[in-house]
GROMACS .gro file of C-alpha atoms in nm:
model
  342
    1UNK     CA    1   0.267   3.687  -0.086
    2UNK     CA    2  -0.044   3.698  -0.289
    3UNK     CA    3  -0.211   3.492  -0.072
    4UNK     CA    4  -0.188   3.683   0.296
    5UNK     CA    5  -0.503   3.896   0.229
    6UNK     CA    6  -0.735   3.600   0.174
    7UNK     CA    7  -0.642   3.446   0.528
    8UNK     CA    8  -0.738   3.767   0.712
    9UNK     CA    9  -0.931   3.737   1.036
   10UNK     CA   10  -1.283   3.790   0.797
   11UNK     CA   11  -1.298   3.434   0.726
   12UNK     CA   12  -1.411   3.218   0.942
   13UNK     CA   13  -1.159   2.946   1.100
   14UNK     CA   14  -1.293   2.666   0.860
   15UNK     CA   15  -1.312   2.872   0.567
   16UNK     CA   16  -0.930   3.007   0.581
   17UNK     CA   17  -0.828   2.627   0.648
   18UNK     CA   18  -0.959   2.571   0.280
   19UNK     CA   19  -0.832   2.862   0.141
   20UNK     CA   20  -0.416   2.751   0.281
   21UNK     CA   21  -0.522   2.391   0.108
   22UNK     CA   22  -0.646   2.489  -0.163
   23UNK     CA   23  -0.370   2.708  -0.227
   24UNK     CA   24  -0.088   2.432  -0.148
   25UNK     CA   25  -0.294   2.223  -0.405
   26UNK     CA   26  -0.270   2.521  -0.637
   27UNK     CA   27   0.120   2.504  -0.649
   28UNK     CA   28   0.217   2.158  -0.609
   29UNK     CA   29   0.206   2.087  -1.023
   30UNK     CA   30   0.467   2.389  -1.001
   31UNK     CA   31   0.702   2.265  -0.687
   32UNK     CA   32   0.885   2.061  -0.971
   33UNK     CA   33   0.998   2.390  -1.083
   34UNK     CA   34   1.113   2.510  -0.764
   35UNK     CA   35   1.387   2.215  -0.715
   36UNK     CA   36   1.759   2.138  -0.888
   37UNK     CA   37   1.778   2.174  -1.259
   38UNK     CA   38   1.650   1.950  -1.483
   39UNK     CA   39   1.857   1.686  -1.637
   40UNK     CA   40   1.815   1.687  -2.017
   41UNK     CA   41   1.565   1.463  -2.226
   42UNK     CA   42   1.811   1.294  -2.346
   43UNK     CA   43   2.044   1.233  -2.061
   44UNK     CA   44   1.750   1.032  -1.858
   45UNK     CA   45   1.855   0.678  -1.779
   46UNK     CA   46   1.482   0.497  -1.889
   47UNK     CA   47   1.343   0.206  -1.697
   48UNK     CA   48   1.050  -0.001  -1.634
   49UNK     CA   49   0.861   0.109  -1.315
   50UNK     CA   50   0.539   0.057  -1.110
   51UNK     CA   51   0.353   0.149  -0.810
   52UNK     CA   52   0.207  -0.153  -0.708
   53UNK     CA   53  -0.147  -0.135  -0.606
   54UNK     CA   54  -0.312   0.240  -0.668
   55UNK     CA   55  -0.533   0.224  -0.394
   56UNK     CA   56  -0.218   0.234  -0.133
   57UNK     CA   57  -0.222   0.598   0.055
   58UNK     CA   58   0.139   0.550   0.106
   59UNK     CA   59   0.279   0.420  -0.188
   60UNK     CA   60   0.029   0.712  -0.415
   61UNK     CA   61   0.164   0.955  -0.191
   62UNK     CA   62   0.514   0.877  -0.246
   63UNK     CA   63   0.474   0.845  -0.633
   64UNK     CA   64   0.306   1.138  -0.668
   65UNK     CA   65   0.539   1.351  -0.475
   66UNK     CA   66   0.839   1.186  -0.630
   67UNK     CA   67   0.654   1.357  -0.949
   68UNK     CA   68   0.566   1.645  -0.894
   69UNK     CA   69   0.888   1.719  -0.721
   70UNK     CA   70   1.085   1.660  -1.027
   71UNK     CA   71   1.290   1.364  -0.803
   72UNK     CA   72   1.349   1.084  -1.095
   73UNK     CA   73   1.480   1.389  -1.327
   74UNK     CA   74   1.677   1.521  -1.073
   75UNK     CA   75   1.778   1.181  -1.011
   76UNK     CA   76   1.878   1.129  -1.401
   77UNK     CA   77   1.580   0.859  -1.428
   78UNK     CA   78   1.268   0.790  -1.657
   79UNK     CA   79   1.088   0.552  -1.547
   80UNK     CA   80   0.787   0.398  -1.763
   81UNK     CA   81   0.499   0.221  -1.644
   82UNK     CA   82   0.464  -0.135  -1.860
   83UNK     CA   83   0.151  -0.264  -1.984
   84UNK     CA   84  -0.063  -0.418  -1.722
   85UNK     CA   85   0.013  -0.760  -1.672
   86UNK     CA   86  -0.181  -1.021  -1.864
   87UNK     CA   87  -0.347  -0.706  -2.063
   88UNK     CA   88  -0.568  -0.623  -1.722
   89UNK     CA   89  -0.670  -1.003  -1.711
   90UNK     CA   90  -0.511  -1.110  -1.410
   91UNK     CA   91  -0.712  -1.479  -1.437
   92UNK     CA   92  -0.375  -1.537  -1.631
   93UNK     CA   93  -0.063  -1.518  -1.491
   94UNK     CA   94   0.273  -1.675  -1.545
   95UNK     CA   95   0.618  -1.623  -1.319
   96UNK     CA   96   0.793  -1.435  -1.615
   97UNK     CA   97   0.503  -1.198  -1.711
   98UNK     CA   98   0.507  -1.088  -1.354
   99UNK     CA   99   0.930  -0.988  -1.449
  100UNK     CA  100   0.745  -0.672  -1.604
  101UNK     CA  101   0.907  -0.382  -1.385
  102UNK     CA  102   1.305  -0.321  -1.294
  103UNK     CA  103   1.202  -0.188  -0.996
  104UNK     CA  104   0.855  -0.155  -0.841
  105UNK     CA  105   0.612  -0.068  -0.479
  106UNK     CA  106   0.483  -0.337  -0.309
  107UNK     CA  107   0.323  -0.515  -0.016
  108UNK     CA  108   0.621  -0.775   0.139
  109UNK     CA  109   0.377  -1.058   0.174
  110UNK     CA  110   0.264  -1.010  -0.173
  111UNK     CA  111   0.641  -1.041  -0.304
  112UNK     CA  112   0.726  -1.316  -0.076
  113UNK     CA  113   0.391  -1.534  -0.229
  114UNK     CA  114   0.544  -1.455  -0.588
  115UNK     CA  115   0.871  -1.562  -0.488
  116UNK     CA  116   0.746  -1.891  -0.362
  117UNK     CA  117   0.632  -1.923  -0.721
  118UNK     CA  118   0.924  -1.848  -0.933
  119UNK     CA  119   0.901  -1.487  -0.963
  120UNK     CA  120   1.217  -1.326  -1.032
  121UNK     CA  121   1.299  -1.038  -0.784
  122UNK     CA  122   1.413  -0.895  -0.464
  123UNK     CA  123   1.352  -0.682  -0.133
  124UNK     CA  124   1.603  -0.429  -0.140
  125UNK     CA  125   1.437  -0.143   0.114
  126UNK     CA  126   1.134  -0.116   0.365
  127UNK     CA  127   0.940   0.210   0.305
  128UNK     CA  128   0.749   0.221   0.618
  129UNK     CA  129   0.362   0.208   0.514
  130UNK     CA  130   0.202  -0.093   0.636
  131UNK     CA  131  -0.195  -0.202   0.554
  132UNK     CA  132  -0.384  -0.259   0.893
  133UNK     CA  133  -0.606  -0.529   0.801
  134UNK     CA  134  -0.949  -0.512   0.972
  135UNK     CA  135  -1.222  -0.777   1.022
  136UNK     CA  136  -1.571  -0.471   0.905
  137UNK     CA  137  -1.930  -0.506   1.040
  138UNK     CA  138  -2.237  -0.259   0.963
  139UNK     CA  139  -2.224  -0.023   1.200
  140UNK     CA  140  -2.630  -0.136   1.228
  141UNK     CA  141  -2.555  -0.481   1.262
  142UNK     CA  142  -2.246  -0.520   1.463
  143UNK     CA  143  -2.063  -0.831   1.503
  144UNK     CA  144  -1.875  -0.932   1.862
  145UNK     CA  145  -1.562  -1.100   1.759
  146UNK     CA  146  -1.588  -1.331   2.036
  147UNK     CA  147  -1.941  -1.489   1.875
  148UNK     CA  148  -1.840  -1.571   1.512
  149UNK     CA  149  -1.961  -1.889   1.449
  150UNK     CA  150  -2.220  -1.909   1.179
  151UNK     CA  151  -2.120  -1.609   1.068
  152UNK     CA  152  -2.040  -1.572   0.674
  153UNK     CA  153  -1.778  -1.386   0.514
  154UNK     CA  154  -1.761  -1.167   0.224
  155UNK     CA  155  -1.412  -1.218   0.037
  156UNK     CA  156  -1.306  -1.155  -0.325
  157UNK     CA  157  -1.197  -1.493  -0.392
  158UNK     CA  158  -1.132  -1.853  -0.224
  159UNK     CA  159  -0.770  -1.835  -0.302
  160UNK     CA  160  -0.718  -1.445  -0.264
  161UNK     CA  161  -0.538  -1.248  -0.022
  162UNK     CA  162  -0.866  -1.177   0.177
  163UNK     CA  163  -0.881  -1.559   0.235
  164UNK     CA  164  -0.574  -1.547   0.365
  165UNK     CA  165  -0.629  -1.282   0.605
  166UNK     CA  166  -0.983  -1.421   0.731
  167UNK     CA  167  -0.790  -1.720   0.826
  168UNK     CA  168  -0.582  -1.546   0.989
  169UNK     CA  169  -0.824  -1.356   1.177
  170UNK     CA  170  -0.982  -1.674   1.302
  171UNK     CA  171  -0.680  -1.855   1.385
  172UNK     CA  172  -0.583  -1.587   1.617
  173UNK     CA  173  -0.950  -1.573   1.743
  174UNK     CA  174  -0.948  -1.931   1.864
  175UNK     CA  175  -1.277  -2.021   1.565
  176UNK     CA  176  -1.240  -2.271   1.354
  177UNK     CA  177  -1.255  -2.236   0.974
  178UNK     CA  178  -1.579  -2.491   0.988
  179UNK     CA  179  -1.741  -2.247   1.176
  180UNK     CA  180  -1.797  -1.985   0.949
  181UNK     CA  181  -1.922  -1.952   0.586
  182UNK     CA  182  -1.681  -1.788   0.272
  183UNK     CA  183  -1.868  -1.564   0.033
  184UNK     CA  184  -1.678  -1.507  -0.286
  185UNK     CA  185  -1.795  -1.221  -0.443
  186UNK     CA  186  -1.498  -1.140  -0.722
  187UNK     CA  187  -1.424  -0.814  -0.602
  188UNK     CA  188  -1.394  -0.576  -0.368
  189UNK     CA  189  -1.675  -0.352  -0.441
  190UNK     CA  190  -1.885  -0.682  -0.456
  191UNK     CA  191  -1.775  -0.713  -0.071
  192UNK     CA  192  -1.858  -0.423   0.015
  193UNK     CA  193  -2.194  -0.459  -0.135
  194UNK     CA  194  -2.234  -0.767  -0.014
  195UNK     CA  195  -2.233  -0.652   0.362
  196UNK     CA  196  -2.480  -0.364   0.307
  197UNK     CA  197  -2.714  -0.627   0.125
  198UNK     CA  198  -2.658  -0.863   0.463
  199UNK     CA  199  -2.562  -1.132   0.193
  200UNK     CA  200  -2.287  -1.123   0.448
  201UNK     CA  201  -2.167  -1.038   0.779
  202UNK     CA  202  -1.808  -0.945   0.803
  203UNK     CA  203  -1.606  -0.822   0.566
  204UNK     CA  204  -1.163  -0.849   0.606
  205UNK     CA  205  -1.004  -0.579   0.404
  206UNK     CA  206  -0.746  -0.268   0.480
  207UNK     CA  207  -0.848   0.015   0.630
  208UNK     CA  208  -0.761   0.201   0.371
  209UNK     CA  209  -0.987   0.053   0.112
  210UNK     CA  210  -1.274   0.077   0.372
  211UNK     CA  211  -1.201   0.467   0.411
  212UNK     CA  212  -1.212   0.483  -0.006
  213UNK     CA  213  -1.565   0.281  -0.066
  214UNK     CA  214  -1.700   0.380   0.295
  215UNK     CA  215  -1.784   0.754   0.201
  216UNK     CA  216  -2.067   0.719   0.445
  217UNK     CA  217  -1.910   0.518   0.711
  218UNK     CA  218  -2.153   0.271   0.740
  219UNK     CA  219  -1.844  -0.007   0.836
  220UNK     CA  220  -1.735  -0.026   1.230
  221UNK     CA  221  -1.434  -0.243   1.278
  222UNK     CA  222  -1.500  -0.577   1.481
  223UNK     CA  223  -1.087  -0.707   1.516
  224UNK     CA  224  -0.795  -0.538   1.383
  225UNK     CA  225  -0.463  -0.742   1.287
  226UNK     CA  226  -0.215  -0.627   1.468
  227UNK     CA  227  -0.384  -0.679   1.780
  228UNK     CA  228  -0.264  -1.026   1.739
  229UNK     CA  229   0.042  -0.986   1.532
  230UNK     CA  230   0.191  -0.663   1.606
  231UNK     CA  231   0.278  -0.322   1.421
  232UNK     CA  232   0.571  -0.468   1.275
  233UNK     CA  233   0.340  -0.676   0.983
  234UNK     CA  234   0.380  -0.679   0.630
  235UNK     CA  235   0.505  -0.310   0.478
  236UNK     CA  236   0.506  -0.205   0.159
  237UNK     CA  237   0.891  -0.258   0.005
  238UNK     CA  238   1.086  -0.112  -0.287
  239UNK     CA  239   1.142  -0.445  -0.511
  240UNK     CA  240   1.386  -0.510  -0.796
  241UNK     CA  241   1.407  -0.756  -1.049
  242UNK     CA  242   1.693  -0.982  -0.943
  243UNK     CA  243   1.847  -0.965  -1.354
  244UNK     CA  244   1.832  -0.572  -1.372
  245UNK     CA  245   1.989  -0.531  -0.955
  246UNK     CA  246   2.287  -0.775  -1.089
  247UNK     CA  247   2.323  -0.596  -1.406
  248UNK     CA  248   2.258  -0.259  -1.364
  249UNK     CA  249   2.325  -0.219  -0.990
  250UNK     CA  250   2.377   0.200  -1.006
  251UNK     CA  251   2.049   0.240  -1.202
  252UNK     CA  252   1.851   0.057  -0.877
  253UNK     CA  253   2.042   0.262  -0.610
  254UNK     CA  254   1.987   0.593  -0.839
  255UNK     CA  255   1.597   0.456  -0.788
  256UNK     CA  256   1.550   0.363  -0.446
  257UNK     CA  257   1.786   0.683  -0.342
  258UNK     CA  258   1.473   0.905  -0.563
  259UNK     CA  259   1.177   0.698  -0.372
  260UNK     CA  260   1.345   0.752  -0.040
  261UNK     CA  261   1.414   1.116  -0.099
  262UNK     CA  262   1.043   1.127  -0.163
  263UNK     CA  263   0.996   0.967   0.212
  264UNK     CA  264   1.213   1.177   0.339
  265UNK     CA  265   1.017   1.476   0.192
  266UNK     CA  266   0.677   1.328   0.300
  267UNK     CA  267   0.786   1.276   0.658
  268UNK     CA  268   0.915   1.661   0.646
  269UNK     CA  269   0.665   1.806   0.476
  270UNK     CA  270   0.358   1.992   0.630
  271UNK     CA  271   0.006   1.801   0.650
  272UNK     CA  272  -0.185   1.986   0.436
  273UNK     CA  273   0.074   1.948   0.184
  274UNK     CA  274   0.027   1.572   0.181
  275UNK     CA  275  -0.315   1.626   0.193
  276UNK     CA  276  -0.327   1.785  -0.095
  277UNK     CA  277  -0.119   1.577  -0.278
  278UNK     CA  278  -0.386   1.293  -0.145
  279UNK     CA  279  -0.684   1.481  -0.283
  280UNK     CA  280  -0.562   1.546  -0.608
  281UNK     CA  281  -0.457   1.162  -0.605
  282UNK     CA  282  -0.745   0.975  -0.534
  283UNK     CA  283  -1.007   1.229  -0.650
  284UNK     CA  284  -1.158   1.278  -0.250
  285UNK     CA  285  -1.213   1.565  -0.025
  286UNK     CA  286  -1.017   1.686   0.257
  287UNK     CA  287  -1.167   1.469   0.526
  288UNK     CA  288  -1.119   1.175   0.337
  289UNK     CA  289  -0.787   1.289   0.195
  290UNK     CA  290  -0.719   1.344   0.574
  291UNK     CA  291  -0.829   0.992   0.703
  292UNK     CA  292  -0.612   0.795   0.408
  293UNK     CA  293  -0.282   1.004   0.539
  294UNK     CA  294  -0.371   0.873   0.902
  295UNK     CA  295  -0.301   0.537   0.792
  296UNK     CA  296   0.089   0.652   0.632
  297UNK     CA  297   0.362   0.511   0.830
  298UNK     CA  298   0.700   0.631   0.701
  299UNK     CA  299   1.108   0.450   0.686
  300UNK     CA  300   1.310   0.774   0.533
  301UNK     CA  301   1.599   0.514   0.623
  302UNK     CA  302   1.459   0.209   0.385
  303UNK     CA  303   1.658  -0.012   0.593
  304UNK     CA  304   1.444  -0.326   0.709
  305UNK     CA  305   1.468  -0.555   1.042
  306UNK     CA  306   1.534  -0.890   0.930
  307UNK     CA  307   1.314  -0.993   1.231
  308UNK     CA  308   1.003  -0.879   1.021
  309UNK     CA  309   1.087  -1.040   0.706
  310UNK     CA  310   1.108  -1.394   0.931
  311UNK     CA  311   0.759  -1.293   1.062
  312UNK     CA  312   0.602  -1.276   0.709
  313UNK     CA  313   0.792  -1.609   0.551
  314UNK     CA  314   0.703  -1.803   0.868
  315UNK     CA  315   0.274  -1.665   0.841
  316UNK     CA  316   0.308  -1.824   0.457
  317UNK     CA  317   0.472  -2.109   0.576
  318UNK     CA  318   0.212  -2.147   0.864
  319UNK     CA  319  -0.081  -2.083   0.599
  320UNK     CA  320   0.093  -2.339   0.370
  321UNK     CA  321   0.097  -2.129   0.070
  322UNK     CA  322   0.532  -2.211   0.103
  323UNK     CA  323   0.700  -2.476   0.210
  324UNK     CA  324   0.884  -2.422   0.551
  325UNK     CA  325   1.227  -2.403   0.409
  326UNK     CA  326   1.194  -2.298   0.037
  327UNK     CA  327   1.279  -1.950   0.086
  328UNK     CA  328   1.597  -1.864   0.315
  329UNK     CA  329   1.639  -1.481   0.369
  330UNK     CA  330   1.865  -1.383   0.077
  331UNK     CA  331   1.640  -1.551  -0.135
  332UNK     CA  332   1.362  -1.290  -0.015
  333UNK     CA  333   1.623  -0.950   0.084
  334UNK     CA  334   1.901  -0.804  -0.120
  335UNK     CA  335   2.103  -0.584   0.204
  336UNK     CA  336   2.324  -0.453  -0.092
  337UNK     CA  337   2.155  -0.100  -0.163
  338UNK     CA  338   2.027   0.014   0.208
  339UNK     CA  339   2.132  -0.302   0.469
  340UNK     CA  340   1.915  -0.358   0.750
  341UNK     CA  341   1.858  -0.231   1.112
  342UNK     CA  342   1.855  -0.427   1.407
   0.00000   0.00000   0.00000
């Protein structure tokens, strides 16, 4: 190995530590060289795909490692990313444009609100990664969660997921929704800005988007979710469209088999691998890289407790945003690719 000189006992502990990352980053465009032969051009079954949201440190992980591990082509697959929905103007937005992808990433609660609206597609696997929403103070003007009355919150908009969450928060805080004052700013680095300016005082978002705009860790958390719900709280699923899973069942097993083997290799591989992979991702350095892959959960399995999907429909049905028996299990899960664990 070329590499065994450079990590000799003359470099200090910190600096060899760089050195073995920078060298996994080095190779990882390569390590889709280093797998199963490539299926040909031609012989690639194409179809529509997305991610979900980028900002995700579990879902970017596992696309990009599906990627540069040569997975879909080893899988037989092409997948291709549609045009953003409503051209990047999501102020419109209509059931069937939101058809766009055969199979796609997303959060569970997400795809259970669009199925309350018409939306046509499934759950068909549980990947694991889960977004630990937090209720963010300045860490030089901390909030007590116990004292939030009069206090005024920073949230994208009235109607957005944030919302949604914020109520939640105060529900299981025992404050009523009288008590405290909205801010919509329209987005999320408006939030953010919006707390440093003390326009606001708290600010409910994941913890991974705090880590991304945080870079000087000015936020302190006040309340995190699953103190009051639990661990087992909205993950991030492997969806299908309901038309191409009935039609072309093999080609959304072929997929979810490639995203899982992805897991799989994730949950395997070593940390500074996935590090790496982060860095090169989201454009950040190895501590940050190294605080977004401490909020990765992993499934390898994809198999989903039915106990979890119930705890998502009933917090929409609680919040109102579906009615209490609109949407029975199989309208939400598809067990016919992985199944389900107890």
């Amino acid at each position: 190995m070329l590499i065994a000189p450079f990590l000799g006992s003359s470099l200090s502990p910190q600096q060899a530590a760089r050195r073995r990352l920078l060298a996994t980053a080095a190779f990882l465009p390569a390590a889709c060289w280093l797998g199963p032969a490539r299926a040909a051009q031609g012989d690639l079954t194409e179809f529509t795909f997305t991610m979900g949201v980028n900002t995700v440190p579990g879902t970017a992980l596992i696309d990009a490692t599906a990627q540069d591990l040569g997975l879909w082509r080893k899988h037989g697959l092409k997948p291709v990313v549609p045009p953003p929905l409503g051209g990047g103007d999501r102020r419109t937005w209509s059931p069937g444009e939101e058809n766009h992808s055969d199979v796609r990433l997303y959060g569970m609660g997400a795809t259970i609100n669009y199925l309350s609206k018409g939306v046509d597609f499934v759950i068909v696997a549980d990947l694991g990664t889960r977004a630990e929403w937090h209720m963010w103070s300045m860490v030089d003007r901390p909030v007590d969660a116990r004292q939030l009355k009069g206090k005024r919150f920073a949230v994208t908009q009235l109607s957005g997921t944030d919302r949604l969450y914020v109520d939640l928060f105060l529900k299981s805080l025992g404050v009523s929704q009288d008590d405290v004052t909205l801010v919509p700013t329209g987005g999320v680095p408006q939030n953010y800005q919006a707390l440093r300016s003390g326009q606001a005082d708290i600010w409910v978002t994941t913890e991974h988007a705090a880590i991304l705009i945080d870079r000087e860790q000015r936020l302190q958390s006040v309340a995190r979710i699953s103190d009051f719900v639990g661990k087992d709280w909205d993950p991030y699923v492997i969806v299908a469209k309901r038309r191409t899973l009935a039609e072309r069942p093999a080609l959304v097993k072929e997929a979810v088999a490639t995203i899982l083997e992805a897991v799989r290799h994730i949950d395997q591989a070593p940390r500074q691998e996935n590090v790496a992979r982060l860095m090169q991702r989201f454009k950040v350095d190895e501590a940050v890289a190294g605080r977004l892959l401490s909020t990765v959960s992993l499934n390898p399995t994809g198999k989903i407790k039915l106990s979890t999907i119930e705890k998502m429909r009933n917090h929409y049905v609680d919040t109102g945003v579906i009615k209490r028996d609109a949407l029975p299990i199989d309208a939400i899960f598809d067990a016919s690719v992985v199944g389900t664990v107890a």
